[in-house]
Amino acid sequence: MRHRALGFAARLLEGRLNADHGDHAGPRLPCDGCGGFAAYVGRRPKTVTTVVGRLRLRRAYYHCATCDAGWCPRDRALGIEHASLSPGVVRMTGVAAARASFAETSALLHELAGVLLGAKQAERVARALGRELADDERNTVTAEPGRAPTMYLGMDGTGVPVRKAELAGRAGKQPDGSARTREIKLVAVWNAATDAHGRELPAREPGSVSYSAAVESAASRDTDAQPAPFAQRAEREARRRGFHHARRQVVLGDGAPWIWNIADELFPDAVQIVDLFHAKQHPWDVAKAIYGPGTDMAARWAQRRADELDNGQLGAILRALRRHPGNDAARRCIDYIGTNRRRMRYPAFRAMALCVGSGVLEAGCKNIVATRLKRPGMHWSVPGANAIAALRCAFLSNRFNNFWQRRKNRAA
């Protein structure tokens, strides 16, 4: 019944459009390309896949002999210029491909909407839409309404499996080449939650998280005229969310130097906090190196250091580490604490009702990257990974509808 109803709707729409010759605007039209005039040639056929089925349209066609350009006014009006898919099908494909593999996207479109689209075509459509979203992210930095008194900005990175061609001149993650990846970096911004009396809590406000992610470099030289590409991405997201105008600004991350370099450069007034979970991992690594993995001594030693971290007793941790001067893991942990000591004042941060954990970032890495880009057997090109990441960020940040409206306005 659905198939027949859609077929009936398609024939009605097809007949209505083909009977309407309003797209014929006279014998000549101004040419956008050269400023001359294009002549009416006749009505040309075109098959378009829409959400109600395939339509066989006949449209007025104009051709400019001066610049050899041709176009159909109706194609522009319907948003199908240089395309065989209607905007509705493109949107449906993007929605599905942001959540499922391209083969699953093809199957879902057929099963749920009766749209016949192969996996390869679904991939091309989704990647093209993702590139549009990535361009829109770079070019649209309108500040969003509403700012919380305390706002958080977090940065993190995680590996995404890529094709061998993407690794030219780069060392892989594994010596045998079995898990070669590129790092996709993520920036997230969110508001502090408040209780019923308006007091701020060390938690995120539900629905306030926005994301932006890409395989981009965070490294820059002092002589560079512009910040690194990912630093520019983080700055755009901060401006978009009004992070600079928050009364309290907090930057959260693990101990990666690139995170704090960006924070120092772009957000000098922000409180910097090393995620407590990552901080506790370092004493555990030392305990395993000294006492062996899985031993009771390792567990007791690491737990004691974790308790000291919670209580802000960094001096006690350093004294315990210095008792093992010949251990490489202990030396690395000493350096880590020395570099990040001011970012590990956890009792003071808690007294300020600030978050000390980056669960939002961990969830973002999982939802943006792992859920879609790190499935078994997947290997991406960098442009492909960035396109799908842009799609997922737009959906999970509740920005896709606004993007689509801008896209429609540009087409009009």
CSV table of C-alpha atoms in Angstrom, one decimal:
chain,number,residue,atom,x,y,z
A,1,MET,CA,0.0,0.0,0.0
A,2,ARG,CA,2.8,2.4,0.8
A,3,HIS,CA,4.6,1.6,-2.4
A,4,ARG,CA,1.4,2.2,-4.4
A,5,ALA,CA,0.6,5.4,-2.5
A,6,LEU,CA,4.1,6.8,-3.1
A,7,GLY,CA,3.9,5.8,-6.8
A,8,PHE,CA,0.5,7.6,-7.1
A,9,ALA,CA,1.9,10.7,-5.4
A,10,ALA,CA,5.0,10.6,-7.7
A,11,ARG,CA,2.8,10.5,-10.9
A,12,LEU,CA,0.6,13.4,-9.6
A,13,LEU,CA,3.7,15.5,-8.8
A,14,GLU,CA,5.4,14.6,-12.1
A,15,GLY,CA,2.2,15.5,-14.1
A,16,ARG,CA,1.8,18.8,-12.2
A,17,LEU,CA,5.4,19.9,-12.8
A,18,ASN,CA,5.4,18.8,-16.5
A,19,ALA,CA,2.1,20.6,-17.2
A,20,ASP,CA,3.4,23.8,-15.7
A,21,HIS,CA,5.5,25.8,-18.2
A,22,GLY,CA,6.1,28.7,-15.9
A,23,ASP,CA,9.8,28.0,-16.1
A,24,HIS,CA,9.8,29.3,-19.7
A,25,ALA,CA,10.6,33.0,-19.2
A,26,GLY,CA,10.7,34.0,-22.8
A,27,PRO,CA,13.1,33.5,-25.7
A,28,ARG,CA,16.1,34.9,-23.8
A,29,LEU,CA,17.5,35.1,-20.2
A,30,PRO,CA,20.5,37.0,-18.8
A,31,CYS,CA,23.5,34.7,-18.5
A,32,ASP,CA,25.1,34.6,-15.0
A,33,GLY,CA,28.4,33.5,-16.5
A,34,CYS,CA,29.3,36.2,-19.0
A,35,GLY,CA,26.7,38.8,-18.6
A,36,GLY,CA,25.3,38.2,-22.1
A,37,PHE,CA,22.1,36.4,-22.9
A,38,ALA,CA,21.1,32.7,-23.1
A,39,ALA,CA,18.6,31.5,-25.7
A,40,TYR,CA,15.7,29.2,-25.0
A,41,VAL,CA,16.4,25.8,-26.7
A,42,GLY,CA,13.5,23.7,-25.8
A,43,ARG,CA,12.3,21.4,-23.0
A,44,ARG,CA,14.9,18.8,-21.9
A,45,PRO,CA,14.2,15.5,-19.9
A,46,LYS,CA,15.6,14.6,-16.5
A,47,THR,CA,15.0,11.8,-14.1
A,48,VAL,CA,15.1,12.8,-10.4
A,49,THR,CA,14.9,10.6,-7.3
A,50,THR,CA,12.7,12.2,-4.7
A,51,VAL,CA,11.2,11.1,-1.4
A,52,VAL,CA,8.0,10.0,-3.2
A,53,GLY,CA,9.9,8.1,-6.0
A,54,ARG,CA,11.5,8.8,-9.3
A,55,LEU,CA,10.1,11.7,-11.4
A,56,ARG,CA,10.6,12.1,-15.2
A,57,LEU,CA,10.6,15.8,-15.7
A,58,ARG,CA,10.7,18.0,-18.8
A,59,ARG,CA,12.2,21.5,-18.1
A,60,ALA,CA,12.8,24.6,-20.1
A,61,TYR,CA,16.5,24.7,-21.1
A,62,TYR,CA,18.5,27.9,-21.9
A,63,HIS,CA,22.0,28.0,-23.5
A,64,CYS,CA,24.5,30.8,-23.8
A,65,ALA,CA,26.5,30.6,-27.1
A,66,THR,CA,29.1,33.1,-25.8
A,67,CYS,CA,30.3,31.1,-22.8
A,68,ASP,CA,28.8,27.8,-23.7
A,69,ALA,CA,26.8,27.5,-20.5
A,70,GLY,CA,23.4,26.0,-20.2
A,71,TRP,CA,20.9,25.6,-17.4
A,72,CYS,CA,17.3,25.0,-16.4
A,73,PRO,CA,15.5,27.6,-14.3
A,74,ARG,CA,13.3,24.8,-12.8
A,75,ASP,CA,16.3,22.8,-11.6
A,76,ARG,CA,17.6,25.9,-9.7
A,77,ALA,CA,14.1,26.4,-8.2
A,78,LEU,CA,13.8,22.8,-7.1
A,79,GLY,CA,17.4,22.5,-5.8
A,80,ILE,CA,18.4,19.8,-8.3
A,81,GLU,CA,20.8,21.7,-10.4
A,82,HIS,CA,23.8,19.4,-11.3
A,83,ALA,CA,22.0,16.7,-9.2
A,84,SER,CA,19.8,13.7,-9.7
A,85,LEU,CA,18.6,13.6,-6.1
A,86,SER,CA,16.0,16.0,-4.5
A,87,PRO,CA,17.1,17.9,-1.4
A,88,GLY,CA,14.7,15.7,0.6
A,89,VAL,CA,16.6,12.6,-0.4
A,90,VAL,CA,20.0,14.3,0.3
A,91,ARG,CA,18.8,15.2,3.8
A,92,MET,CA,17.5,11.7,4.5
A,93,THR,CA,20.8,10.2,3.3
A,94,GLY,CA,22.8,12.6,5.5
A,95,VAL,CA,20.6,11.8,8.6
A,96,ALA,CA,21.1,8.0,8.0
A,97,ALA,CA,24.8,8.1,7.1
A,98,ALA,CA,25.6,10.1,10.2
A,99,ARG,CA,24.5,7.2,12.3
A,100,ALA,CA,25.1,4.1,10.1
A,101,SER,CA,27.5,2.7,7.6
A,102,PHE,CA,26.9,3.5,3.9
A,103,ALA,CA,25.6,0.0,3.2
A,104,GLU,CA,23.2,0.2,6.2
A,105,THR,CA,22.2,3.7,5.0
A,106,SER,CA,21.3,2.3,1.6
A,107,ALA,CA,19.2,-0.5,3.2
A,108,LEU,CA,17.5,1.9,5.6
A,109,LEU,CA,16.5,4.3,2.8
A,110,HIS,CA,14.9,1.4,0.9
A,111,GLU,CA,13.2,-0.2,3.9
A,112,LEU,CA,11.9,2.9,5.6
A,113,ALA,CA,11.3,5.3,2.7
A,114,GLY,CA,11.3,3.2,-0.5
A,115,VAL,CA,14.2,5.1,-1.9
A,116,LEU,CA,16.6,3.1,-4.1
A,117,LEU,CA,20.1,4.4,-3.5
A,118,GLY,CA,23.2,2.2,-3.7
A,119,ALA,CA,25.9,2.2,-0.9
A,120,LYS,CA,28.4,4.0,-3.1
A,121,GLN,CA,26.0,6.7,-4.1
A,122,ALA,CA,25.0,7.1,-0.4
A,123,GLU,CA,28.7,7.5,0.4
A,124,ARG,CA,29.2,10.2,-2.2
A,125,VAL,CA,26.1,12.1,-1.1
A,126,ALA,CA,27.0,11.9,2.6
A,127,ARG,CA,30.5,13.0,2.0
A,128,ALA,CA,29.5,15.9,-0.1
A,129,LEU,CA,27.0,17.0,2.5
A,130,GLY,CA,29.6,16.6,5.2
A,131,ARG,CA,32.0,18.8,3.2
A,132,GLU,CA,29.2,21.5,3.0
A,133,LEU,CA,28.8,21.2,6.8
A,134,ALA,CA,32.5,21.6,7.3
A,135,ASP,CA,32.6,24.7,5.1
A,136,ASP,CA,29.5,26.1,6.9
A,137,GLU,CA,31.3,25.5,10.3
A,138,ARG,CA,34.3,27.6,9.1
A,139,ASN,CA,32.2,30.4,7.6
A,140,THR,CA,29.3,30.7,10.1
A,141,VAL,CA,30.4,31.8,13.6
A,142,THR,CA,27.3,33.5,14.8
A,143,ALA,CA,27.2,33.7,18.6
A,144,GLU,CA,24.4,31.6,20.1
A,145,PRO,CA,22.0,33.2,22.6
A,146,GLY,CA,22.3,32.5,26.3
A,147,ARG,CA,25.5,32.2,28.3
A,148,ALA,CA,26.0,30.5,31.6
A,149,PRO,CA,28.2,32.2,34.3
A,150,THR,CA,30.6,29.2,34.1
A,151,MET,CA,31.4,27.6,30.9
A,152,TYR,CA,33.8,24.7,30.1
A,153,LEU,CA,35.9,24.0,27.0
A,154,GLY,CA,37.5,20.6,26.6
A,155,MET,CA,39.9,19.2,24.0
A,156,ASP,CA,40.9,15.6,23.3
A,157,GLY,CA,42.1,13.4,20.6
A,158,THR,CA,41.5,9.8,19.5
A,159,GLY,CA,42.8,7.6,16.7
A,160,VAL,CA,40.7,6.8,13.6
A,161,PRO,CA,41.8,4.0,11.2
A,162,VAL,CA,42.9,5.3,7.9
A,163,ARG,CA,44.0,4.0,4.5
A,164,LYS,CA,47.7,3.3,3.9
A,165,ALA,CA,47.9,6.3,1.5
A,166,GLU,CA,47.1,8.6,4.4
A,167,LEU,CA,50.2,7.5,6.3
A,168,ALA,CA,52.9,8.5,3.8
A,169,GLY,CA,55.8,9.9,5.9
A,170,ARG,CA,54.0,9.1,9.2
A,171,ALA,CA,54.7,6.4,11.8
A,172,GLY,CA,51.9,4.0,12.4
A,173,LYS,CA,50.5,3.1,15.8
A,174,GLN,CA,51.7,-0.5,15.5
A,175,PRO,CA,55.1,-1.8,14.2
A,176,ASP,CA,53.3,-4.4,12.1
A,177,GLY,CA,51.0,-1.8,10.6
A,178,SER,CA,47.9,-3.6,11.8
A,179,ALA,CA,46.3,-0.6,13.4
A,180,ARG,CA,47.5,2.5,11.6
A,181,THR,CA,45.6,5.6,12.6
A,182,ARG,CA,45.4,9.4,12.3
A,183,GLU,CA,44.4,11.5,15.3
A,184,ILE,CA,41.0,13.2,15.1
A,185,LYS,CA,40.9,16.1,17.6
A,186,LEU,CA,37.7,17.2,19.3
A,187,VAL,CA,36.7,20.4,21.0
A,188,ALA,CA,33.6,20.5,23.2
A,189,VAL,CA,31.9,23.4,25.0
A,190,TRP,CA,29.3,23.1,27.7
A,191,ASN,CA,27.6,25.1,30.4
A,192,ALA,CA,27.8,24.5,34.2
A,193,ALA,CA,24.6,23.0,35.7
A,194,THR,CA,22.7,24.8,38.4
A,195,ASP,CA,20.4,23.6,41.2
A,196,ALA,CA,16.9,24.7,42.0
A,197,HIS,CA,18.2,27.8,43.8
A,198,GLY,CA,20.5,28.9,40.9
A,199,ARG,CA,23.7,27.7,42.6
A,200,GLU,CA,26.3,26.3,40.2
A,201,LEU,CA,27.1,22.6,40.4
A,202,PRO,CA,30.2,20.7,39.3
A,203,ALA,CA,28.3,19.1,36.4
A,204,ARG,CA,27.2,19.9,32.9
A,205,GLU,CA,23.9,21.5,32.0
A,206,PRO,CA,21.8,18.9,30.1
A,207,GLY,CA,21.6,19.6,26.4
A,208,SER,CA,24.3,22.3,26.5
A,209,VAL,CA,27.2,20.4,24.9
A,210,SER,CA,28.4,21.3,21.4
A,211,TYR,CA,31.1,19.6,19.4
A,212,SER,CA,33.5,20.3,16.6
A,213,ALA,CA,36.1,17.7,15.3
A,214,ALA,CA,38.5,17.0,12.5
A,215,VAL,CA,41.8,15.4,11.6
A,216,GLU,CA,43.8,18.6,11.9
A,217,SER,CA,47.1,19.7,13.2
A,218,ALA,CA,47.4,21.5,16.5
A,219,ALA,CA,51.1,22.4,16.0
A,220,SER,CA,52.2,25.8,15.0
A,221,ARG,CA,55.5,27.8,14.9
A,222,ASP,CA,56.2,31.2,16.4
A,223,THR,CA,56.7,32.6,12.9
A,224,ASP,CA,53.2,31.4,11.7
A,225,ALA,CA,50.9,34.2,10.8
A,226,GLN,CA,47.8,32.2,11.9
A,227,PRO,CA,47.2,29.7,14.7
A,228,ALA,CA,47.2,26.0,13.9
A,229,PRO,CA,44.1,24.7,12.1
A,230,PHE,CA,42.7,22.9,15.2
A,231,ALA,CA,43.4,26.0,17.3
A,232,GLN,CA,41.3,28.0,14.9
A,233,ARG,CA,38.6,25.4,15.2
A,234,ALA,CA,38.6,25.6,19.0
A,235,GLU,CA,38.5,29.5,18.8
A,236,ARG,CA,35.6,29.4,16.4
A,237,GLU,CA,33.6,27.1,18.7
A,238,ALA,CA,34.5,29.3,21.7
A,239,ARG,CA,33.2,32.4,19.9
A,240,ARG,CA,30.1,30.6,18.7
A,241,ARG,CA,29.2,29.6,22.2
A,242,GLY,CA,30.2,32.9,23.9
A,243,PHE,CA,32.9,31.2,26.0
A,244,HIS,CA,35.1,34.3,26.1
A,245,HIS,CA,32.2,36.3,27.8
A,246,ALA,CA,31.5,33.8,30.6
A,247,ARG,CA,32.3,35.0,34.1
A,248,ARG,CA,34.3,31.8,34.7
A,249,GLN,CA,36.1,30.0,31.9
A,250,VAL,CA,37.5,26.5,32.5
A,251,VAL,CA,39.6,24.4,30.1
A,252,LEU,CA,39.7,20.7,30.7
A,253,GLY,CA,41.9,18.1,29.1
A,254,ASP,CA,44.5,15.4,29.7
A,255,GLY,CA,48.2,16.1,30.0
A,256,ALA,CA,48.8,16.5,26.2
A,257,PRO,CA,51.0,19.6,25.7
A,258,TRP,CA,49.1,20.7,22.6
A,259,ILE,CA,45.9,21.2,24.7
A,260,TRP,CA,47.6,23.5,27.1
A,261,ASN,CA,49.5,25.4,24.4
A,262,ILE,CA,46.1,26.2,22.8
A,263,ALA,CA,44.6,27.1,26.1
A,264,ASP,CA,47.5,29.5,27.0
A,265,GLU,CA,47.3,31.1,23.6
A,266,LEU,CA,43.6,31.5,23.1
A,267,PHE,CA,42.1,31.4,26.6
A,268,PRO,CA,44.6,33.0,29.0
A,269,ASP,CA,42.0,33.8,31.6
A,270,ALA,CA,40.6,30.3,31.9
A,271,VAL,CA,41.2,28.0,34.8
A,272,GLN,CA,43.1,24.9,33.5
A,273,ILE,CA,42.3,21.5,34.9
A,274,VAL,CA,43.8,18.1,34.1
A,275,ASP,CA,41.1,15.5,34.1
A,276,LEU,CA,41.3,13.5,37.3
A,277,PHE,CA,40.8,10.2,35.7
A,278,HIS,CA,43.8,10.7,33.4
A,279,ALA,CA,45.9,12.0,36.2
A,280,LYS,CA,45.2,8.8,38.2
A,281,GLN,CA,46.3,6.6,35.3
A,282,HIS,CA,49.9,7.7,35.7
A,283,PRO,CA,50.4,6.3,39.2
A,284,TRP,CA,48.8,3.1,38.1
A,285,ASP,CA,51.3,2.8,35.3
A,286,VAL,CA,54.1,3.3,37.8
A,287,ALA,CA,52.6,0.7,40.1
A,288,LYS,CA,52.5,-1.9,37.3
A,289,ALA,CA,56.1,-1.1,36.4
A,290,ILE,CA,57.4,-1.4,39.9
A,291,TYR,CA,55.3,-4.3,41.4
A,292,GLY,CA,53.9,-6.0,38.3
A,293,PRO,CA,50.5,-5.9,36.7
A,294,GLY,CA,47.6,-7.3,38.7
A,295,THR,CA,49.5,-7.7,42.0
A,296,ASP,CA,48.1,-6.7,45.4
A,297,MET,CA,51.1,-4.5,46.1
A,298,ALA,CA,50.6,-2.6,42.8
A,299,ALA,CA,46.9,-2.0,43.6
A,300,ARG,CA,47.6,-0.8,47.2
A,301,TRP,CA,50.4,1.5,46.0
A,302,ALA,CA,48.4,3.0,43.2
A,303,GLN,CA,45.3,3.5,45.4
A,304,ARG,CA,47.3,5.3,48.0
A,305,ARG,CA,48.6,7.7,45.3
A,306,ALA,CA,45.1,8.1,43.9
A,307,ASP,CA,43.8,9.1,47.3
A,308,GLU,CA,46.7,11.6,47.6
A,309,LEU,CA,45.7,13.1,44.3
A,310,ASP,CA,42.1,13.5,45.5
A,311,ASN,CA,43.4,15.3,48.6
A,312,GLY,CA,45.8,17.5,46.7
A,313,GLN,CA,48.9,15.9,48.4
A,314,LEU,CA,51.1,16.2,45.4
A,315,GLY,CA,54.2,16.5,47.5
A,316,ALA,CA,53.5,13.1,49.1
A,317,ILE,CA,53.1,11.5,45.6
A,318,LEU,CA,56.4,13.0,44.4
A,319,ARG,CA,58.2,11.7,47.5
A,320,ALA,CA,56.9,8.2,46.9
A,321,LEU,CA,57.9,8.4,43.2
A,322,ARG,CA,61.5,9.5,44.1
A,323,ARG,CA,62.0,6.4,46.0
A,324,HIS,CA,62.3,4.6,42.6
A,325,PRO,CA,64.9,6.7,40.8
A,326,GLY,CA,65.8,4.0,38.4
A,327,ASN,CA,62.2,3.4,37.1
A,328,ASP,CA,61.4,5.1,33.8
A,329,ALA,CA,57.6,5.2,34.5
A,330,ALA,CA,58.3,6.9,37.9
A,331,ARG,CA,60.5,9.5,36.2
A,332,ARG,CA,57.8,10.2,33.6
A,333,CYS,CA,55.2,10.6,36.3
A,334,ILE,CA,57.4,13.1,38.2
A,335,ASP,CA,57.8,15.1,35.0
A,336,TYR,CA,54.0,14.9,34.4
A,337,ILE,CA,53.2,16.2,37.8
A,338,GLY,CA,55.8,18.9,37.6
A,339,THR,CA,54.4,20.2,34.3
A,340,ASN,CA,50.8,20.1,35.4
A,341,ARG,CA,51.0,20.8,39.1
A,342,ARG,CA,48.9,24.0,38.9
A,343,ARG,CA,46.3,22.1,36.9
A,344,MET,CA,45.9,19.4,39.6
A,345,ARG,CA,44.7,21.4,42.6
A,346,TYR,CA,41.6,19.2,42.9
A,347,PRO,CA,40.5,20.2,46.5
A,348,ALA,CA,40.6,23.9,45.4
A,349,PHE,CA,38.7,23.2,42.2
A,350,ARG,CA,36.0,21.3,44.1
A,351,ALA,CA,35.7,24.2,46.6
A,352,MET,CA,35.0,26.4,43.6
A,353,ALA,CA,32.2,23.9,42.5
A,354,LEU,CA,34.2,23.1,39.3
A,355,CYS,CA,34.2,19.8,37.3
A,356,VAL,CA,37.5,17.9,37.6
A,357,GLY,CA,36.6,15.1,35.2
A,358,SER,CA,36.3,15.1,31.4
A,359,GLY,CA,33.4,12.7,31.0
A,360,VAL,CA,31.9,15.0,28.5
A,361,LEU,CA,35.0,14.6,26.3
A,362,GLU,CA,35.1,10.9,26.7
A,363,ALA,CA,31.5,10.7,25.7
A,364,GLY,CA,32.2,13.0,22.8
A,365,CYS,CA,35.1,10.8,21.5
A,366,LYS,CA,32.8,7.8,21.7
A,367,ASN,CA,29.7,9.4,20.2
A,368,ILE,CA,31.4,11.4,17.5
A,369,VAL,CA,34.3,9.1,16.5
A,370,ALA,CA,34.1,5.6,17.8
A,371,THR,CA,30.4,4.9,17.2
A,372,ARG,CA,30.6,5.7,13.5
A,373,LEU,CA,34.3,5.9,12.4
A,374,LYS,CA,35.9,3.0,14.3
A,375,ARG,CA,33.8,0.0,13.3
A,376,PRO,CA,35.5,-3.2,12.4
A,377,GLY,CA,37.0,-3.2,8.9
A,378,MET,CA,36.7,0.6,8.4
A,379,HIS,CA,39.6,2.5,6.9
A,380,TRP,CA,39.1,6.2,6.0
A,381,SER,CA,40.6,8.8,3.9
A,382,VAL,CA,41.2,12.0,5.9
A,383,PRO,CA,38.6,14.0,3.8
A,384,GLY,CA,36.1,11.2,4.3
A,385,ALA,CA,36.6,11.0,8.0
A,386,ASN,CA,36.3,14.8,8.4
A,387,ALA,CA,33.1,14.9,6.3
A,388,ILE,CA,31.4,12.2,8.5
A,389,ALA,CA,32.7,13.9,11.7
A,390,ALA,CA,31.2,17.2,10.5
A,391,LEU,CA,27.9,15.4,10.0
A,392,ARG,CA,27.9,13.8,13.4
A,393,CYS,CA,29.0,17.0,15.2
A,394,ALA,CA,26.1,18.9,13.5
A,395,PHE,CA,23.5,16.4,14.7
A,396,LEU,CA,24.8,16.0,18.2
A,397,SER,CA,25.2,19.7,18.6
A,398,ASN,CA,21.6,20.3,17.4
A,399,ARG,CA,22.8,22.5,14.5
A,400,PHE,CA,21.8,20.5,11.5
A,401,ASN,CA,18.4,22.2,11.1
A,402,ASN,CA,19.9,25.6,11.2
A,403,PHE,CA,22.5,24.5,8.6
A,404,TRP,CA,19.8,23.1,6.4
A,405,GLN,CA,17.8,26.4,6.5
A,406,ARG,CA,21.0,28.3,5.5
A,407,ARG,CA,21.5,25.8,2.7
A,408,LYS,CA,17.9,26.3,1.4
A,409,ASN,CA,18.4,30.1,1.6
A,410,ARG,CA,21.6,30.0,-0.5
A,411,ALA,CA,19.9,27.8,-3.1
A,412,ALA,CA,17.0,30.3,-3.3
